[in-house]
């Protein structure tokens, strides 16, 4: 049965902190090289939050721009969903803190923990609420400050992550509107949950002197094991929505994937038979901003005119959990 309403992205915004850390800076911190980082990941620089910046600060700045872009006021928002694994506090949710920053209340506000797939998960949930008529304008954000939970002595992870926020307003579309969500798919394979994990700080291993000493409050990742799973799971999520909508990859105008590694992005593009000129890449500027990579890339591509109204845009991500998902829209 068709949903009573259509959802669309009515506004986008992004924010990254001022401080930039490039590969040469990292050479001074750990045993690495610009050459290794560039060839293995495609990254060159990333933005790092200051000591007094938290996730809600980045998210707020991005959200202000998204509201402006959508021509809406904060009072028009009727739900906030934040995808993040590095919120201001373990609780309450960063979404509730954002509500307070905007001075609005009395509607649902919650966070989604799906690692780098956080924004895709959140956008999919927003889609349901818009399509069934329960909400009209939902603020959906992917935000991350992984630099604060990074082990800066571990070269396997510390060169990869950057901080940032991407905000989107997901709104009810008019029937005549060309812009709309077409389909989405989210999934998870919990059998590999331990490949990417912040081990301490929860009920399994509460914070202790020992957990801090052993660096167990930082990101642990078995990157090479995740690599193949990443391509496979994003391919499967994309293939599912394309087949379900009787589309082939040739009809896709733009592919935006999670920016974790240029080699993963290129492998997915090739596997889907999408021309490399249609694949949006900004990993060299921001590194892996986890849940923020896709909304940041989407905002940039819309503002610089690469993505135009009516273009068919396929997005895909994967991350801690291991989670994965895709989203197909007409911009
Ligand atoms: N500088 C120099 N050498 C390094 C560095 C570094 N920064 N990091 C690792 N190496 C070394 C390793 O020690 C290893 O050396 P050895 O052969 O002597 O043991 C060698 O480089 C190869 O290591 P691999 O881990 O096999 O390198 P790989 O080519 O797989 O690249 C990477 C590593 C970049 C992490 C890659 O596997 C990757 O991108 N994986 C996916 C990560 C990901 O997408 N995670 C999920 C999203 S993140 C989220 O949800 C928060």
Short mmCIF file of C-alpha atoms and ligand atoms in Angstrom, two decimals:
data_model
loop_
_atom_site.label_atom_id
_atom_site.label_comp_id
_atom_site.label_asym_id
_atom_site.label_seq_id
_atom_site.Cartn_x
_atom_site.Cartn_y
_atom_site.Cartn_z
CA UNK A 1 0.00 0.00 0.00
CA UNK A 2 1.38 3.42 -0.95
CA UNK A 3 2.29 5.72 1.96
CA UNK A 4 -0.10 8.69 2.38
CA UNK A 5 2.74 11.23 2.05
CA UNK A 6 6.17 11.59 0.44
CA UNK A 7 9.33 12.67 2.26
CA UNK A 8 12.05 14.89 0.82
CA UNK A 9 15.22 16.65 1.91
CA UNK A 10 14.22 20.31 2.17
CA UNK A 11 17.48 21.72 3.54
CA UNK A 12 21.08 20.78 4.33
CA UNK A 13 23.96 22.28 6.29
CA UNK A 14 27.39 21.25 7.51
CA UNK A 15 29.94 22.36 10.03
CA UNK A 16 33.53 21.33 10.72
CA UNK A 17 35.81 22.74 13.45
CA UNK A 18 38.48 25.28 12.46
CA UNK A 19 41.55 23.28 13.44
CA UNK A 20 43.03 21.21 10.60
CA UNK A 21 45.39 18.27 11.10
CA UNK A 22 47.10 17.08 7.93
CA UNK A 23 49.15 13.98 7.18
CA UNK A 24 52.43 15.79 7.83
CA UNK A 25 51.19 16.78 11.30
CA UNK A 26 50.36 13.12 11.94
CA UNK A 27 53.90 12.09 10.93
CA UNK A 28 55.04 13.98 14.05
CA UNK A 29 52.60 12.12 16.33
CA UNK A 30 52.86 8.44 15.26
CA UNK A 31 55.04 6.26 13.03
CA UNK A 32 53.24 6.97 9.75
CA UNK A 33 53.76 8.86 6.49
CA UNK A 34 51.80 11.10 4.17
CA UNK A 35 52.47 8.54 1.44
CA UNK A 36 51.01 5.61 3.47
CA UNK A 37 47.91 7.54 4.47
CA UNK A 38 47.24 8.89 0.97
CA UNK A 39 47.75 5.61 -0.86
CA UNK A 40 45.94 3.40 1.69
CA UNK A 41 43.04 5.73 2.48
CA UNK A 42 42.88 8.75 0.11
CA UNK A 43 42.94 11.11 3.11
CA UNK A 44 45.07 14.23 3.43
CA UNK A 45 43.57 16.43 6.12
CA UNK A 46 40.85 16.30 8.73
CA UNK A 47 39.24 18.82 11.12
CA UNK A 48 39.66 18.40 14.87
CA UNK A 49 37.36 19.86 17.55
CA UNK A 50 38.78 22.12 20.24
CA UNK A 51 38.84 21.13 23.90
CA UNK A 52 35.59 22.95 24.66
CA UNK A 53 33.61 21.82 21.59
CA UNK A 54 31.18 18.91 21.96
CA UNK A 55 28.98 17.09 19.43
CA UNK A 56 25.93 19.28 20.08
CA UNK A 57 27.98 22.43 19.31
CA UNK A 58 28.96 21.12 15.88
CA UNK A 59 25.44 19.77 15.29
CA UNK A 60 23.84 23.12 16.25
CA UNK A 61 25.98 25.07 13.75
CA UNK A 62 25.13 22.62 10.95
CA UNK A 63 21.43 22.63 11.90
CA UNK A 64 21.19 26.44 11.79
CA UNK A 65 22.43 26.35 8.18
CA UNK A 66 20.07 23.51 7.25
CA UNK A 67 17.08 25.41 8.66
CA UNK A 68 18.11 28.55 6.75
CA UNK A 69 18.51 26.47 3.58
CA UNK A 70 15.03 24.95 4.06
CA UNK A 71 13.52 28.38 4.79
CA UNK A 72 12.25 27.14 8.13
CA UNK A 73 12.47 28.28 11.75
CA UNK A 74 13.40 26.06 14.70
CA UNK A 75 9.74 26.18 15.84
CA UNK A 76 8.78 24.31 12.64
CA UNK A 77 10.73 21.21 13.69
CA UNK A 78 8.62 18.40 15.10
CA UNK A 79 11.28 15.76 15.73
CA UNK A 80 15.07 15.60 16.15
CA UNK A 81 17.09 12.46 15.40
CA UNK A 82 20.86 12.47 15.85
CA UNK A 83 23.10 9.70 14.50
CA UNK A 84 26.25 9.66 16.65
CA UNK A 85 28.55 7.45 18.70
CA UNK A 86 30.38 10.39 20.27
CA UNK A 87 27.56 12.47 21.75
CA UNK A 88 28.10 15.09 24.46
CA UNK A 89 27.42 12.51 27.23
CA UNK A 90 26.57 8.77 27.42
CA UNK A 91 23.17 10.18 28.40
CA UNK A 92 21.03 12.25 27.92
CA UNK A 93 20.84 12.20 24.15
CA UNK A 94 22.56 14.86 22.07
CA UNK A 95 19.18 15.35 20.35
CA UNK A 96 17.67 16.57 23.66
CA UNK A 97 20.63 18.91 24.20
CA UNK A 98 20.03 20.31 20.72
CA UNK A 99 16.36 20.86 21.53
CA UNK A 100 17.46 22.91 24.52
CA UNK A 101 19.97 24.91 22.44
CA UNK A 102 17.18 25.85 20.03
CA UNK A 103 14.76 26.59 22.89
CA UNK A 104 12.10 24.22 21.54
CA UNK A 105 10.35 21.30 23.26
CA UNK A 106 7.44 18.87 23.58
CA UNK A 107 8.25 16.60 20.64
CA UNK A 108 10.41 13.45 20.26
CA UNK A 109 14.19 13.87 20.28
CA UNK A 110 16.54 10.89 20.35
CA UNK A 111 19.92 9.54 19.24
CA UNK A 112 20.70 6.53 17.07
CA UNK A 113 23.83 4.45 17.68
CA UNK A 114 24.70 2.85 14.33
CA UNK A 115 28.32 4.00 13.94
CA UNK A 116 29.01 5.49 10.55
CA UNK A 117 25.57 4.36 9.33
CA UNK A 118 23.96 6.66 11.92
CA UNK A 119 22.66 9.28 9.50
CA UNK A 120 21.27 6.67 7.07
CA UNK A 121 19.50 4.91 9.96
CA UNK A 122 18.14 8.24 11.25
CA UNK A 123 17.02 9.36 7.77
CA UNK A 124 15.21 6.04 7.29
CA UNK A 125 13.35 6.48 10.60
CA UNK A 126 12.46 10.07 9.66
CA UNK A 127 11.15 8.82 6.31
CA UNK A 128 8.64 6.56 8.11
CA UNK A 129 7.33 9.39 10.31
CA UNK A 130 6.96 11.77 7.36
CA UNK A 131 5.37 9.18 5.07
CA UNK A 132 2.76 8.12 7.63
CA UNK A 133 1.87 11.75 8.36
CA UNK A 134 3.02 11.82 12.01
CA UNK A 135 5.62 14.55 11.39
CA UNK A 136 6.21 17.36 8.88
CA UNK A 137 9.77 18.58 9.42
CA UNK A 138 12.38 16.39 11.07
CA UNK A 139 15.89 17.57 11.86
CA UNK A 140 18.20 14.63 11.07
CA UNK A 141 21.86 15.01 11.93
CA UNK A 142 25.02 12.95 11.64
CA UNK A 143 27.65 14.32 14.02
CA UNK A 144 30.87 12.97 15.40
CA UNK A 145 33.84 14.04 17.50
CA UNK A 146 35.82 10.81 17.29
CA UNK A 147 39.07 12.72 17.99
CA UNK A 148 38.06 12.69 21.66
CA UNK A 149 37.74 8.90 21.77
CA UNK A 150 40.80 8.19 19.61
CA UNK A 151 43.96 6.54 20.90
CA UNK A 152 46.53 9.00 19.57
CA UNK A 153 49.26 6.37 19.97
CA UNK A 154 47.52 3.86 17.67
CA UNK A 155 48.52 4.52 14.07
CA UNK A 156 45.95 1.96 12.88
CA UNK A 157 43.12 4.30 13.83
CA UNK A 158 44.30 7.82 14.71
CA UNK A 159 45.10 8.78 11.11
CA UNK A 160 41.59 7.94 9.92
CA UNK A 161 39.08 10.06 11.76
CA UNK A 162 37.98 13.69 11.56
CA UNK A 163 35.28 15.67 13.38
CA UNK A 164 32.22 17.26 11.81
CA UNK A 165 28.45 17.53 11.52
CA UNK A 166 26.03 17.25 8.62
CA UNK A 167 22.43 18.35 9.12
CA UNK A 168 19.37 17.70 6.99
CA UNK A 169 15.75 18.71 7.28
CA UNK A 170 13.48 15.91 6.11
CA UNK A 171 10.07 17.30 5.28
CA UNK A 172 6.71 16.34 3.85
CA UNK A 173 6.81 16.83 0.06
CA UNK A 174 3.97 18.30 -1.99
CA UNK A 175 2.42 15.83 -4.42
CA UNK A 176 3.71 17.94 -7.33
CA UNK A 177 7.24 18.02 -5.86
CA UNK A 178 9.90 16.29 -7.92
CA UNK A 179 12.17 15.97 -4.84
CA UNK A 180 11.36 12.92 -2.73
CA UNK A 181 12.65 9.84 -1.00
CA UNK A 182 12.29 6.79 -3.19
CA UNK A 183 13.43 3.93 -1.00
CA UNK A 184 15.76 2.97 1.83
CA UNK A 185 17.25 -0.18 3.29
CA UNK A 186 18.94 -0.65 6.65
CA UNK A 187 20.47 -3.77 8.15
CA UNK A 188 22.98 -5.08 10.68
CA UNK A 189 25.19 -8.11 11.24
CA UNK A 190 25.84 -8.21 14.98
CA UNK A 191 28.08 -11.28 14.70
CA UNK A 192 31.01 -8.93 13.97
CA UNK A 193 30.22 -6.34 16.66
CA UNK A 194 33.69 -6.69 18.21
CA UNK A 195 35.61 -5.63 15.08
CA UNK A 196 34.85 -1.97 15.82
CA UNK A 197 34.22 -1.11 19.42
CA UNK A 198 34.71 1.31 22.32
CA UNK A 199 35.13 -1.39 24.96
CA UNK A 200 34.90 0.50 28.23
CA UNK A 201 32.49 3.02 29.69
CA UNK A 202 29.31 0.93 29.42
CA UNK A 203 27.77 -1.69 31.70
CA UNK A 204 30.05 -4.47 30.34
CA UNK A 205 33.16 -2.63 31.49
CA UNK A 206 32.43 0.47 33.57
CA UNK A 207 35.09 3.16 33.72
CA UNK A 208 37.94 2.36 36.10
CA UNK A 209 41.53 3.51 36.55
CA UNK A 210 42.62 0.35 34.74
CA UNK A 211 40.25 0.90 31.78
CA UNK A 212 41.61 4.42 31.33
CA UNK A 213 45.23 3.21 31.67
CA UNK A 214 44.59 0.50 29.04
CA UNK A 215 43.05 3.00 26.60
CA UNK A 216 39.79 1.03 26.51
CA UNK A 217 37.67 4.18 26.19
CA UNK A 218 39.03 4.73 22.68
CA UNK A 219 38.11 3.30 19.28
CA UNK A 220 39.39 -0.24 18.64
CA UNK A 221 39.11 -1.36 15.03
CA UNK A 222 40.24 -4.33 12.95
CA UNK A 223 40.24 -2.31 9.76
CA UNK A 224 41.40 -4.92 7.28
CA UNK A 225 38.64 -7.36 8.39
CA UNK A 226 36.01 -4.63 8.01
CA UNK A 227 37.25 -3.60 4.55
CA UNK A 228 35.70 -6.50 2.60
CA UNK A 229 32.53 -6.55 4.70
CA UNK A 230 32.11 -2.83 4.00
CA UNK A 231 32.08 -3.24 0.22
CA UNK A 232 29.87 -6.34 0.41
CA UNK A 233 27.27 -4.85 2.78
CA UNK A 234 27.00 -1.49 0.97
CA UNK A 235 26.70 -3.31 -2.38
CA UNK A 236 23.91 -5.48 -1.01
CA UNK A 237 22.02 -2.46 0.42
CA UNK A 238 22.32 -0.60 -2.91
CA UNK A 239 21.43 -3.63 -5.02
CA UNK A 240 18.29 -4.22 -2.92
CA UNK A 241 16.88 -0.71 -3.45
CA UNK A 242 17.82 -0.65 -7.14
CA UNK A 243 16.15 -4.01 -7.82
CA UNK A 244 13.10 -3.17 -5.70
CA UNK A 245 12.57 -0.04 -7.83
CA UNK A 246 13.37 -1.70 -11.17
CA UNK A 247 16.34 0.63 -11.71
CA UNK A 248 19.77 -0.18 -12.99
CA UNK A 249 22.95 1.59 -11.92
CA UNK A 250 23.06 3.55 -15.22
CA UNK A 251 20.07 5.61 -14.11
CA UNK A 252 21.90 6.83 -10.98
CA UNK A 253 23.18 10.41 -11.35
CA UNK A 254 25.27 10.43 -8.16
CA UNK A 255 26.62 7.91 -5.69
CA UNK A 256 27.51 9.16 -2.21
CA UNK A 257 29.03 6.50 0.01
CA UNK A 258 30.44 6.64 3.50
CA UNK A 259 33.90 8.25 3.28
CA UNK A 260 36.00 5.71 5.22
CA UNK A 261 38.54 4.78 2.59
CA UNK A 262 38.95 5.84 -1.06
CA UNK A 263 39.66 2.22 -2.03
CA UNK A 264 36.33 1.12 -0.50
CA UNK A 265 34.48 3.94 -2.30
CA UNK A 266 36.08 3.06 -5.65
CA UNK A 267 35.47 -0.69 -5.20
CA UNK A 268 31.79 -0.10 -4.51
CA UNK A 269 31.44 2.22 -7.54
CA UNK A 270 33.05 -0.41 -9.78
CA UNK A 271 30.98 -3.28 -8.37
CA UNK A 272 27.80 -1.26 -9.01
CA UNK A 273 29.03 -0.25 -12.51
CA UNK A 274 28.65 3.43 -11.69
CA UNK A 275 30.94 5.76 -13.66
CA UNK A 276 33.70 7.17 -11.43
CA UNK A 277 32.72 10.74 -12.40
CA UNK A 278 29.38 10.14 -10.70
CA UNK A 279 30.93 9.12 -7.38
CA UNK A 280 31.21 11.97 -4.86
CA UNK A 281 34.46 11.98 -2.88
CA UNK A 282 35.64 14.51 -0.27
CA UNK A 283 37.66 12.16 1.95
CA UNK A 284 40.91 14.06 1.27
CA UNK A 285 39.51 17.12 3.10
CA UNK A 286 37.68 15.63 6.07
CA UNK A 287 38.86 12.03 6.65
CA UNK A 288 36.27 9.70 8.12
CA UNK A 289 33.75 11.80 10.07
CA UNK A 290 31.69 8.65 10.74
CA UNK A 291 27.93 9.41 10.83
CA UNK A 292 28.60 12.87 9.36
CA UNK A 293 30.30 11.84 6.09
CA UNK A 294 27.17 11.44 3.96
CA UNK A 295 25.22 14.56 5.05
CA UNK A 296 28.43 16.62 4.73
CA UNK A 297 29.08 15.30 1.20
CA UNK A 298 25.42 15.81 0.28
CA UNK A 299 25.42 19.41 1.53
CA UNK A 300 28.64 20.25 -0.35
CA UNK A 301 27.43 18.66 -3.58
CA UNK A 302 24.07 20.46 -3.43
CA UNK A 303 25.62 23.84 -2.62
CA UNK A 304 28.33 23.64 -5.30
CA UNK A 305 25.69 22.70 -7.88
CA UNK A 306 27.05 19.22 -8.62
CA UNK A 307 23.78 17.64 -7.53
CA UNK A 308 20.77 19.35 -9.10
CA UNK A 309 17.10 19.22 -8.28
CA UNK A 310 15.59 16.02 -9.69
CA UNK A 311 18.90 14.10 -9.84
CA UNK A 312 18.72 10.49 -8.73
CA UNK A 313 21.10 10.12 -5.77
CA UNK A 314 22.07 6.78 -4.22
CA UNK A 315 23.69 6.88 -0.78
CA UNK A 316 25.24 3.99 1.16
CA UNK A 317 27.05 3.50 4.42
CA UNK A 318 28.36 0.90 6.87
CA UNK A 319 29.81 1.10 10.35
CA UNK A 320 30.07 -0.17 13.90
CA UNK A 321 27.61 -2.91 14.71
CA UNK A 322 28.25 -3.87 11.94
CA UNK A 323 25.47 -1.81 10.44
CA UNK A 324 24.82 -0.94 6.82
CA UNK A 325 22.22 0.85 4.76
CA UNK A 326 21.29 2.72 1.62
CA UNK A 327 18.99 5.55 0.68
CA UNK A 328 17.72 6.48 -2.78
CA UNK A 329 16.31 9.97 -3.35
CA UNK A 330 15.37 12.43 -6.05
CA UNK A 331 17.26 15.54 -4.93
N1 LIG B 1 50.94 4.29 8.91
C1 LIG B 1 51.82 3.38 8.47
N2 LIG B 1 51.60 2.06 8.52
C2 LIG B 1 50.43 1.67 9.03
C3 LIG B 1 49.45 2.56 9.51
C4 LIG B 1 49.75 3.93 9.43
N3 LIG B 1 48.88 4.88 9.84
N4 LIG B 1 48.39 1.88 9.94
C5 LIG B 1 48.66 0.58 9.77
N5 LIG B 1 49.90 0.44 9.21
C6 LIG B 1 50.61 -0.79 8.85
C7 LIG B 1 50.13 -2.00 9.64
O1 LIG B 1 50.79 -2.05 10.89
C8 LIG B 1 50.55 -3.11 8.72
O2 LIG B 1 51.92 -3.35 8.88
P1 LIG B 1 52.52 -4.86 8.85
O3 LIG B 1 52.18 -5.36 7.47
O4 LIG B 1 53.97 -4.65 9.10
O5 LIG B 1 51.77 -5.59 9.92
C9 LIG B 1 50.32 -2.54 7.32
O6 LIG B 1 50.31 -1.11 7.48
C10 LIG B 1 49.04 -2.99 6.65
O7 LIG B 1 47.98 -2.87 7.60
P2 LIG B 1 46.49 -3.18 7.20
O8 LIG B 1 45.61 -2.95 8.40
O9 LIG B 1 46.41 -4.53 6.53
O10 LIG B 1 46.25 -2.03 6.12
P3 LIG B 1 45.06 -1.82 5.13
O11 LIG B 1 45.54 -1.72 3.75
O12 LIG B 1 43.92 -2.77 5.42
O13 LIG B 1 44.56 -0.35 5.53
C11 LIG B 1 42.79 0.64 6.81
C12 LIG B 1 44.11 -0.11 6.85
C13 LIG B 1 43.05 1.99 6.19
C14 LIG B 1 42.26 0.81 8.24
C15 LIG B 1 41.76 -0.14 5.96
O14 LIG B 1 41.75 -1.52 6.36
C16 LIG B 1 40.34 0.38 6.08
O15 LIG B 1 40.05 1.47 5.67
N6 LIG B 1 39.39 -0.44 6.63
C17 LIG B 1 38.03 -0.08 6.79
C18 LIG B 1 37.85 0.80 7.96
C19 LIG B 1 36.43 1.23 8.10
O16 LIG B 1 35.87 1.62 7.12
N7 LIG B 1 35.81 1.12 9.30
C20 LIG B 1 34.39 1.30 9.49
C21 LIG B 1 33.95 2.67 9.55
S1 LIG B 1 34.50 3.54 10.96
C22 LIG B 1 33.14 3.72 12.08
O17 LIG B 1 32.10 3.11 11.98
C23 LIG B 1 33.41 4.56 13.27
#
